[in-house]
Short mmCIF file of C-alpha atoms and ligand atoms in Angstrom, two decimals:
data_model
loop_
_atom_site.label_atom_id
_atom_site.label_comp_id
_atom_site.label_asym_id
_atom_site.label_seq_id
_atom_site.Cartn_x
_atom_site.Cartn_y
_atom_site.Cartn_z
CA UNK A 1 0.00 0.00 0.00
CA UNK A 2 1.33 3.45 -0.88
CA UNK A 3 1.96 6.04 1.80
CA UNK A 4 2.11 9.81 1.31
CA UNK A 5 4.15 12.10 3.50
CA UNK A 6 2.90 15.71 3.27
CA UNK A 7 4.71 18.65 4.81
CA UNK A 8 2.76 21.92 4.57
CA UNK A 9 3.97 25.11 6.24
CA UNK A 10 3.06 28.76 6.67
CA UNK A 11 3.97 31.78 8.76
CA UNK A 12 0.64 33.04 10.07
CA UNK A 13 1.94 35.27 12.83
CA UNK A 14 4.46 35.27 15.63
CA UNK A 15 5.49 36.69 18.99
CA UNK A 16 8.21 39.34 19.39
CA UNK A 17 8.35 40.19 15.70
CA UNK A 18 9.40 37.34 13.41
CA UNK A 19 10.64 35.20 16.33
CA UNK A 20 8.34 32.27 17.11
CA UNK A 21 4.66 31.27 16.83
CA UNK A 22 2.59 31.54 20.03
CA UNK A 23 2.26 28.14 21.77
CA UNK A 24 -1.51 28.40 21.47
CA UNK A 25 -1.12 28.36 17.67
CA UNK A 26 0.84 25.11 17.84
CA UNK A 27 -1.67 23.56 20.26
CA UNK A 28 -4.52 24.60 17.96
CA UNK A 29 -2.82 22.92 14.98
CA UNK A 30 -2.14 19.76 17.01
CA UNK A 31 -5.78 19.58 18.07
CA UNK A 32 -7.01 19.89 14.48
CA UNK A 33 -4.63 17.23 13.19
CA UNK A 34 -5.60 14.90 16.06
CA UNK A 35 -9.24 15.33 15.00
CA UNK A 36 -8.24 14.44 11.43
CA UNK A 37 -6.65 11.25 12.77
CA UNK A 38 -9.89 10.23 14.51
CA UNK A 39 -11.88 10.72 11.31
CA UNK A 40 -9.29 8.60 9.46
CA UNK A 41 -8.26 11.34 7.01
CA UNK A 42 -4.63 11.14 8.15
CA UNK A 43 -2.72 8.30 9.80
CA UNK A 44 -0.20 10.23 11.87
CA UNK A 45 1.04 13.78 12.31
CA UNK A 46 3.52 16.06 13.95
CA UNK A 47 3.26 19.82 14.46
CA UNK A 48 6.30 21.96 14.99
CA UNK A 49 7.83 25.29 14.03
CA UNK A 50 10.97 26.55 12.33
CA UNK A 51 11.58 29.99 13.78
CA UNK A 52 8.26 31.78 13.15
CA UNK A 53 6.89 29.23 10.64
CA UNK A 54 4.37 26.51 11.57
CA UNK A 55 5.12 23.12 10.03
CA UNK A 56 2.39 20.47 9.64
CA UNK A 57 3.70 16.97 8.94
CA UNK A 58 1.16 14.29 8.03
CA UNK A 59 1.08 10.76 6.66
CA UNK A 60 -1.96 9.46 4.79
CA UNK A 61 -3.07 7.24 1.87
CA UNK A 62 -4.54 9.93 -0.38
CA UNK A 63 -1.56 10.73 -2.62
CA UNK A 64 0.05 14.07 -3.42
CA UNK A 65 -1.96 17.26 -4.02
CA UNK A 66 -5.04 15.80 -2.38
CA UNK A 67 -7.78 18.46 -1.91
CA UNK A 68 -8.82 17.09 1.50
CA UNK A 69 -5.26 17.10 2.87
CA UNK A 70 -4.51 20.54 1.44
CA UNK A 71 -7.92 21.71 2.68
CA UNK A 72 -7.10 20.49 6.18
CA UNK A 73 -3.80 22.42 6.21
CA UNK A 74 -5.41 25.52 4.71
CA UNK A 75 -8.19 25.51 7.31
CA UNK A 76 -5.71 25.02 10.14
CA UNK A 77 -3.70 28.06 9.00
CA UNK A 78 -6.85 30.13 8.39
CA UNK A 79 -8.35 29.26 11.78
CA UNK A 80 -5.11 29.90 13.64
CA UNK A 81 -4.92 33.30 11.96
CA UNK A 82 -8.51 34.25 12.79
CA UNK A 83 -8.85 32.60 16.21
CA UNK A 84 -5.40 33.10 17.72
CA UNK A 85 -3.02 35.36 15.78
CA UNK A 86 -5.40 38.24 15.03
CA UNK A 87 -7.10 38.46 18.47
CA UNK A 88 -3.67 38.43 20.16
CA UNK A 89 -2.38 40.98 17.59
CA UNK A 90 0.58 38.72 16.84
CA UNK A 91 3.13 40.01 14.40
CA UNK A 92 2.36 39.33 10.73
CA UNK A 93 -0.97 37.58 11.48
CA UNK A 94 -1.89 35.63 8.35
CA UNK A 95 1.38 36.71 6.69
CA UNK A 96 1.74 33.81 4.24
CA UNK A 97 -1.95 33.45 3.28
CA UNK A 98 -1.77 35.58 0.17
CA UNK A 99 -5.12 34.70 -1.35
CA UNK A 100 -8.54 33.55 -0.21
CA UNK A 101 -9.14 31.60 -3.40
CA UNK A 102 -8.61 28.09 -2.00
CA UNK A 103 -9.98 25.54 -4.43
CA UNK A 104 -8.41 22.26 -3.42
CA UNK A 105 -4.67 23.02 -3.42
CA UNK A 106 -2.55 25.41 -1.35
CA UNK A 107 0.16 25.71 -4.03
CA UNK A 108 0.37 29.27 -5.33
CA UNK A 109 -1.58 30.68 -2.37
CA UNK A 110 1.40 31.21 -0.04
CA UNK A 111 1.96 28.10 2.10
CA UNK A 112 4.96 25.91 1.19
CA UNK A 113 4.44 22.23 0.30
CA UNK A 114 6.74 19.21 0.05
CA UNK A 115 5.10 15.83 -0.56
CA UNK A 116 6.27 12.35 -1.45
CA UNK A 117 4.10 9.33 -2.23
CA UNK A 118 5.90 5.99 -2.11
CA UNK A 119 5.61 2.27 -1.64
CA UNK A 120 7.16 1.60 1.77
CA UNK A 121 10.39 -0.37 1.66
CA UNK A 122 11.27 -3.03 4.21
CA UNK A 123 12.36 -0.09 6.35
CA UNK A 124 11.95 3.55 5.34
CA UNK A 125 13.93 6.28 7.16
CA UNK A 126 12.92 9.84 6.24
CA UNK A 127 14.27 13.24 7.23
CA UNK A 128 12.16 16.39 7.15
CA UNK A 129 14.07 19.67 7.04
CA UNK A 130 12.49 23.04 7.78
CA UNK A 131 14.28 26.39 7.46
CA UNK A 132 13.53 29.92 8.60
CA UNK A 133 14.65 33.27 7.11
CA UNK A 134 15.56 31.93 3.68
CA UNK A 135 14.29 30.86 0.24
CA UNK A 136 13.82 27.49 -1.58
CA UNK A 137 17.17 27.88 -3.38
CA UNK A 138 18.79 27.41 0.05
CA UNK A 139 18.42 23.65 -0.57
CA UNK A 140 20.44 23.82 -3.81
CA UNK A 141 23.87 23.29 -2.24
CA UNK A 142 22.72 20.60 0.24
CA UNK A 143 20.79 18.69 -2.47
CA UNK A 144 23.76 18.84 -4.83
CA UNK A 145 26.04 17.56 -2.07
CA UNK A 146 23.63 14.79 -0.98
CA UNK A 147 22.71 13.36 -4.38
CA UNK A 148 25.54 14.38 -6.71
CA UNK A 149 28.77 15.08 -4.84
CA UNK A 150 30.99 12.04 -4.20
CA UNK A 151 32.95 14.23 -1.75
CA UNK A 152 29.85 14.33 0.46
CA UNK A 153 28.11 11.03 -0.25
CA UNK A 154 30.40 8.02 -0.07
CA UNK A 155 27.60 5.82 -1.42
CA UNK A 156 27.91 7.46 -4.85
CA UNK A 157 31.36 5.86 -5.03
CA UNK A 158 30.96 2.61 -3.10
CA UNK A 159 27.28 1.60 -3.39
CA UNK A 160 26.24 0.14 -6.78
CA UNK A 161 22.62 1.25 -6.20
CA UNK A 162 23.62 4.91 -5.87
CA UNK A 163 26.18 4.84 -8.64
CA UNK A 164 23.51 4.94 -11.34
CA UNK A 165 22.79 8.50 -10.32
CA UNK A 166 19.79 10.73 -9.71
CA UNK A 167 17.43 12.91 -11.73
CA UNK A 168 17.00 16.48 -10.50
CA UNK A 169 13.78 18.31 -11.35
CA UNK A 170 14.79 21.99 -11.41
CA UNK A 171 12.26 24.82 -11.50
CA UNK A 172 12.84 28.16 -13.16
CA UNK A 173 10.88 30.17 -10.58
CA UNK A 174 10.64 33.25 -12.76
CA UNK A 175 9.40 31.57 -15.94
CA UNK A 176 7.45 28.77 -14.18
CA UNK A 177 9.25 26.12 -16.23
CA UNK A 178 10.81 22.84 -15.24
CA UNK A 179 13.81 20.90 -16.55
CA UNK A 180 15.11 17.43 -15.63
CA UNK A 181 18.83 16.80 -15.43
CA UNK A 182 20.51 13.46 -14.78
CA UNK A 183 23.64 13.15 -12.66
CA UNK A 184 26.46 12.33 -12.96
CA UNK A 185 26.27 12.80 -16.77
CA UNK A 186 24.69 16.27 -16.72
CA UNK A 187 26.20 17.49 -13.45
CA UNK A 188 27.97 20.51 -14.90
CA UNK A 189 24.78 21.76 -16.56
CA UNK A 190 22.88 21.16 -13.32
CA UNK A 191 25.39 23.30 -11.42
CA UNK A 192 25.01 26.01 -14.07
CA UNK A 193 21.41 26.35 -12.87
CA UNK A 194 21.72 25.62 -9.14
CA UNK A 195 24.38 28.32 -8.81
CA UNK A 196 21.57 30.90 -9.24
CA UNK A 197 19.41 29.92 -6.24
CA UNK A 198 17.19 33.02 -6.44
CA UNK A 199 15.90 31.80 -9.79
CA UNK A 200 16.43 28.03 -9.97
CA UNK A 201 15.41 25.64 -7.19
CA UNK A 202 15.16 21.86 -6.99
CA UNK A 203 11.57 20.63 -6.67
CA UNK A 204 12.29 16.89 -6.63
CA UNK A 205 15.02 14.29 -6.90
CA UNK A 206 14.39 10.75 -8.21
CA UNK A 207 16.61 7.71 -8.36
CA UNK A 208 17.65 7.32 -12.01
CA UNK A 209 17.60 3.51 -12.07
CA UNK A 210 13.89 3.10 -11.24
CA UNK A 211 12.42 6.59 -10.83
CA UNK A 212 11.89 6.03 -7.09
CA UNK A 213 11.28 9.41 -5.37
CA UNK A 214 14.22 10.42 -3.18
CA UNK A 215 13.52 14.03 -2.18
CA UNK A 216 10.87 16.73 -2.48
CA UNK A 217 11.16 20.42 -1.58
CA UNK A 218 8.81 23.38 -1.35
CA UNK A 219 9.42 25.96 -4.08
CA UNK A 220 7.06 28.80 -3.13
CA UNK A 221 8.50 32.26 -3.74
CA UNK A 222 6.16 34.62 -1.88
CA UNK A 223 7.55 37.76 -3.48
CA UNK A 224 6.87 36.37 -6.98
CA UNK A 225 3.25 35.57 -6.00
CA UNK A 226 2.60 38.85 -4.19
CA UNK A 227 4.77 41.07 -6.43
CA UNK A 228 6.36 42.58 -3.33
CA UNK A 229 8.27 41.49 -0.23
CA UNK A 230 5.89 39.89 2.29
CA UNK A 231 8.30 37.76 4.33
CA UNK A 232 10.66 35.01 3.25
CA UNK A 233 9.51 31.66 1.89
CA UNK A 234 11.18 29.56 4.60
CA UNK A 235 11.19 26.25 2.73
CA UNK A 236 10.71 22.63 3.82
CA UNK A 237 12.20 19.48 2.33
CA UNK A 238 11.72 15.70 2.63
CA UNK A 239 14.66 13.34 2.01
CA UNK A 240 14.44 9.53 2.05
CA UNK A 241 17.54 7.75 3.34
CA UNK A 242 19.45 4.43 3.47
CA UNK A 243 19.23 1.25 1.37
CA UNK A 244 19.46 2.66 -2.16
CA UNK A 245 19.41 6.28 -1.05
CA UNK A 246 22.17 8.26 0.70
CA UNK A 247 22.64 7.26 4.37
CA UNK A 248 21.18 9.54 7.06
CA UNK A 249 24.72 10.59 7.98
CA UNK A 250 25.49 11.47 4.35
CA UNK A 251 22.33 13.56 4.12
CA UNK A 252 23.23 15.47 7.30
CA UNK A 253 26.88 15.88 6.28
CA UNK A 254 25.69 18.23 3.51
CA UNK A 255 25.00 20.83 6.24
CA UNK A 256 28.39 20.65 7.96
CA UNK A 257 29.82 23.61 6.03
CA UNK A 258 27.06 26.24 6.17
CA UNK A 259 26.03 27.48 2.71
CA UNK A 260 25.48 31.24 2.40
CA UNK A 261 21.79 31.74 1.63
CA UNK A 262 19.44 34.65 0.88
CA UNK A 263 16.93 35.89 3.45
CA UNK A 264 17.80 36.94 6.98
CA UNK A 265 16.91 40.52 8.04
CA UNK A 266 13.98 41.89 5.98
CA UNK A 267 14.59 39.05 3.52
CA UNK A 268 17.25 41.27 1.98
CA UNK A 269 20.57 39.81 3.11
CA UNK A 270 22.85 36.85 2.74
CA UNK A 271 23.87 34.75 5.71
CA UNK A 272 25.03 31.26 6.70
CA UNK A 273 22.43 28.49 7.08
CA UNK A 274 22.87 27.39 10.70
CA UNK A 275 21.80 23.79 11.58
CA UNK A 276 20.03 23.79 14.96
CA UNK A 277 18.35 21.48 17.45
CA UNK A 278 14.62 21.94 17.96
CA UNK A 279 14.67 20.77 21.58
CA UNK A 280 16.63 23.35 23.49
CA UNK A 281 15.71 26.84 22.38
CA UNK A 282 17.99 26.94 19.32
CA UNK A 283 15.09 26.89 16.88
CA UNK A 284 14.47 30.65 16.90
CA UNK A 285 16.22 33.61 15.34
CA UNK A 286 17.61 36.62 17.16
CA UNK A 287 20.80 38.15 15.78
CA UNK A 288 19.75 40.51 12.96
CA UNK A 289 16.60 38.30 12.73
CA UNK A 290 18.81 35.31 12.11
CA UNK A 291 21.10 33.94 11.00
CA UNK A 292 18.94 31.72 8.75
CA UNK A 293 18.55 28.29 10.28
CA UNK A 294 17.46 24.75 9.61
CA UNK A 295 16.14 21.87 11.74
CA UNK A 296 16.23 18.17 10.81
CA UNK A 297 13.61 15.68 12.04
CA UNK A 298 14.14 11.94 11.63
CA UNK A 299 11.48 9.19 11.50
CA UNK A 300 10.81 5.76 10.14
CA UNK A 301 7.69 5.61 7.99
CA UNK A 302 6.11 2.31 9.02
CA UNK A 303 2.73 0.97 7.93
CA UNK A 304 1.62 4.44 6.89
CA UNK A 305 2.68 6.13 10.13
CA UNK A 306 5.48 8.32 11.41
CA UNK A 307 7.49 6.37 13.97
CA UNK A 308 9.81 8.57 15.97
CA UNK A 309 11.71 7.96 19.18
CA UNK A 310 8.55 7.97 21.27
CA UNK A 311 5.29 7.82 19.36
CA UNK A 312 5.48 10.50 16.67
CA UNK A 313 8.25 12.47 18.43
CA UNK A 314 11.09 12.71 15.87
CA UNK A 315 14.82 12.28 16.33
CA UNK A 316 16.46 15.71 16.69
CA UNK A 317 19.21 15.18 14.13
CA UNK A 318 21.18 18.40 14.66
CA UNK A 319 21.30 17.97 18.47
CA UNK A 320 24.60 16.03 18.47
CA UNK A 321 27.42 18.19 20.00
CA UNK A 322 29.24 17.89 16.66
CA UNK A 323 26.89 20.56 15.32
CA UNK A 324 28.04 23.03 18.01
CA UNK A 325 31.20 23.39 15.94
CA UNK A 326 29.14 24.11 12.80
CA UNK A 327 26.97 26.60 14.71
CA UNK A 328 30.10 28.34 15.96
CA UNK A 329 31.40 28.60 12.39
CA UNK A 330 28.04 29.90 11.18
CA UNK A 331 28.01 32.54 13.93
CA UNK A 332 31.51 33.69 12.91
CA UNK A 333 30.49 33.92 9.25
CA UNK A 334 27.32 35.80 10.24
CA UNK A 335 29.19 38.42 12.25
CA UNK A 336 31.80 38.76 9.52
CA UNK A 337 29.17 39.31 6.80
CA UNK A 338 27.50 41.97 8.95
CA UNK A 339 30.73 43.98 9.00
CA UNK A 340 29.84 44.82 5.38
CA UNK A 341 26.62 46.56 6.38
CA UNK A 342 24.41 47.37 3.39
CA UNK A 343 26.92 46.48 0.69
CA UNK A 344 26.57 43.57 -1.71
CA UNK A 345 27.06 40.65 -1.39
CA UNK A 346 26.07 40.92 2.32
CA UNK A 347 22.95 42.75 1.08
CA UNK A 348 21.10 41.05 -1.80
CA UNK A 349 21.76 42.14 -5.36
CA UNK A 350 19.82 44.80 -7.21
CA UNK A 351 17.42 42.38 -8.95
CA UNK A 352 16.23 40.72 -5.75
CA UNK A 353 15.95 44.07 -3.94
CA UNK A 354 13.26 45.07 -6.47
CA UNK A 355 10.66 43.41 -4.27
CA UNK A 356 11.69 45.32 -1.15
CA UNK A 357 11.17 48.92 -0.09
CA UNK A 358 14.61 50.03 -1.36
CA UNK A 359 13.28 51.04 -4.84
CA UNK A 360 10.92 53.55 -3.12
CA UNK A 361 13.94 55.28 -1.63
CA UNK A 362 15.90 55.26 -4.88
CA UNK A 363 12.83 56.61 -6.71
CA UNK A 364 13.01 59.79 -4.59
CA UNK A 365 16.54 60.34 -5.83
CA UNK A 366 15.55 60.10 -9.50
CA UNK A 367 14.88 63.84 -10.09
CA UNK A 368 18.30 64.64 -8.69
CA UNK A 369 20.15 62.65 -11.35
CA UNK A 370 21.45 64.98 -14.12
CA UNK A 371 22.84 63.94 -17.52
CA UNK A 372 26.55 63.40 -17.36
CA UNK A 373 28.96 63.14 -20.28
CA UNK A 374 32.56 62.45 -19.73
CA UNK A 375 34.74 64.96 -21.60
CA UNK A 376 37.74 63.01 -22.99
CA UNK A 377 41.14 64.54 -22.23
CA UNK A 378 43.41 65.19 -25.23
CA UNK A 379 45.61 62.25 -24.17
CA UNK A 380 42.71 59.80 -23.89
CA UNK A 381 41.33 60.93 -27.27
CA UNK A 382 44.65 60.34 -29.05
CA UNK A 383 44.99 56.91 -27.33
CA UNK A 384 41.57 55.92 -28.62
CA UNK A 385 42.68 56.28 -32.25
CA UNK A 386 45.70 53.97 -31.79
CA UNK A 387 45.15 50.43 -33.20
CA UNK A 388 44.26 47.89 -30.50
CA UNK A 389 46.49 44.91 -29.74
CA UNK A 390 44.91 41.51 -29.37
CA UNK A 391 44.61 40.55 -25.75
CA UNK A 392 43.64 37.10 -24.49
P1 13P B 401 25.53 0.15 11.27
O1 13P B 401 26.58 -0.91 11.09
O2 13P B 401 25.67 0.91 12.59
O3 13P B 401 24.15 -0.35 10.98
O4 13P B 401 25.82 1.33 10.14
C1 13P B 401 25.78 1.02 8.77
C2 13P B 401 25.96 2.21 7.90
O5 13P B 401 25.95 2.05 6.71
C3 13P B 401 26.16 3.58 8.45
O6 13P B 401 26.22 4.56 7.46
P1 13P B 402 9.90 35.75 8.02
O1 13P B 402 9.90 35.49 6.54
O2 13P B 402 10.49 34.60 8.76
O3 13P B 402 8.55 36.14 8.49
O4 13P B 402 10.89 36.95 8.30
C1 13P B 402 10.61 38.17 7.72
C2 13P B 402 11.59 39.25 8.03
O5 13P B 402 11.49 40.29 7.40
C3 13P B 402 12.65 39.05 9.02
O6 13P B 402 13.45 40.20 9.18
MG1 MG B 403 7.35 36.12 10.01
MG1 MG B 404 9.79 32.69 8.84
#
């Protein structure tokens, strides 16, 4: 029997600015998902947060893009907004619900979605990642490392099942187009796209040998939907591990050297993606509304249900003291980048700043710009007429 794992997330308001959802919001979501378990709509669930984003994780038998499952998530976010976030005047109440036009699918309306439907193997470990203060392209470097870099994933070299490679489904977020590229053969072309994470993001990865789904990521870009900056996308991602997929430790290793990602303060800066535990107060942002961070939750999917360490409680995969070293590095990089203030590349480039309030400020300067023509000096003019030498 096929099982579907659905991860649907939204920022519908938070306490102390963009810090953390109110506990009542999380309790509300838990209650609604528990009700959905009693009616049999879903088999198991877990509710958590990544910084100020609420993450709903559900297993069920209804397949991907199911209107009832999406409807459940949509109603949870709507009700939390109306019944908790607005009455308490939480910050950014309903922030990610960009449209009221729900008609069976939350895609394109603001919430982020990652889903995988699969036939359970003999044993099926999965990892769900959730990030705050960044965009979907933040997964580009980790996904490249996990599924295509032999320096990260030993299995690509020593496991015959992995050696046949993976197919990356890459979205052009501006043109709403998709392209499939197969590694290792088309790796260099793949990197040509993934190197521009503001435009190209990986939606899915499949095993090349049999098309078995390996990973799925949310690709919502809120600014492209809204046409202006309304908060960062804060993506989620599902990765299947072991026995024909990269090992859990290979998947996590991809986060050991923090990639520099877009987001952070006002969604307008670049900072290191810091891997954090979700058990001990690390799963919130503070310094300059960041730095951007990511949590990793580990389960077995067994007989249609999430099996964690105790009931549905997941393994906290970045809690190991090893990650203290990575967090320390990330903090150093974060402070270093901030020494640049509002200069690129610490601040986002011109194109991405178009969705922020910076253009309003530059618009005011427009009338003050006067035509300017450089008057060539006699020396420069005579140099111009000399024949040019070929230069490599
Ligand atoms: P164990 O021998 O602990 O099961 O580990 C096997 C493995 O492949 C680890 O990556
Ligand atoms: P969020 O996208 O997490 O709401 O953050 C928005 C922001 O502007 C932080 O400075
Ligand atoms: Mg927010
Ligand atoms: Mg957020």
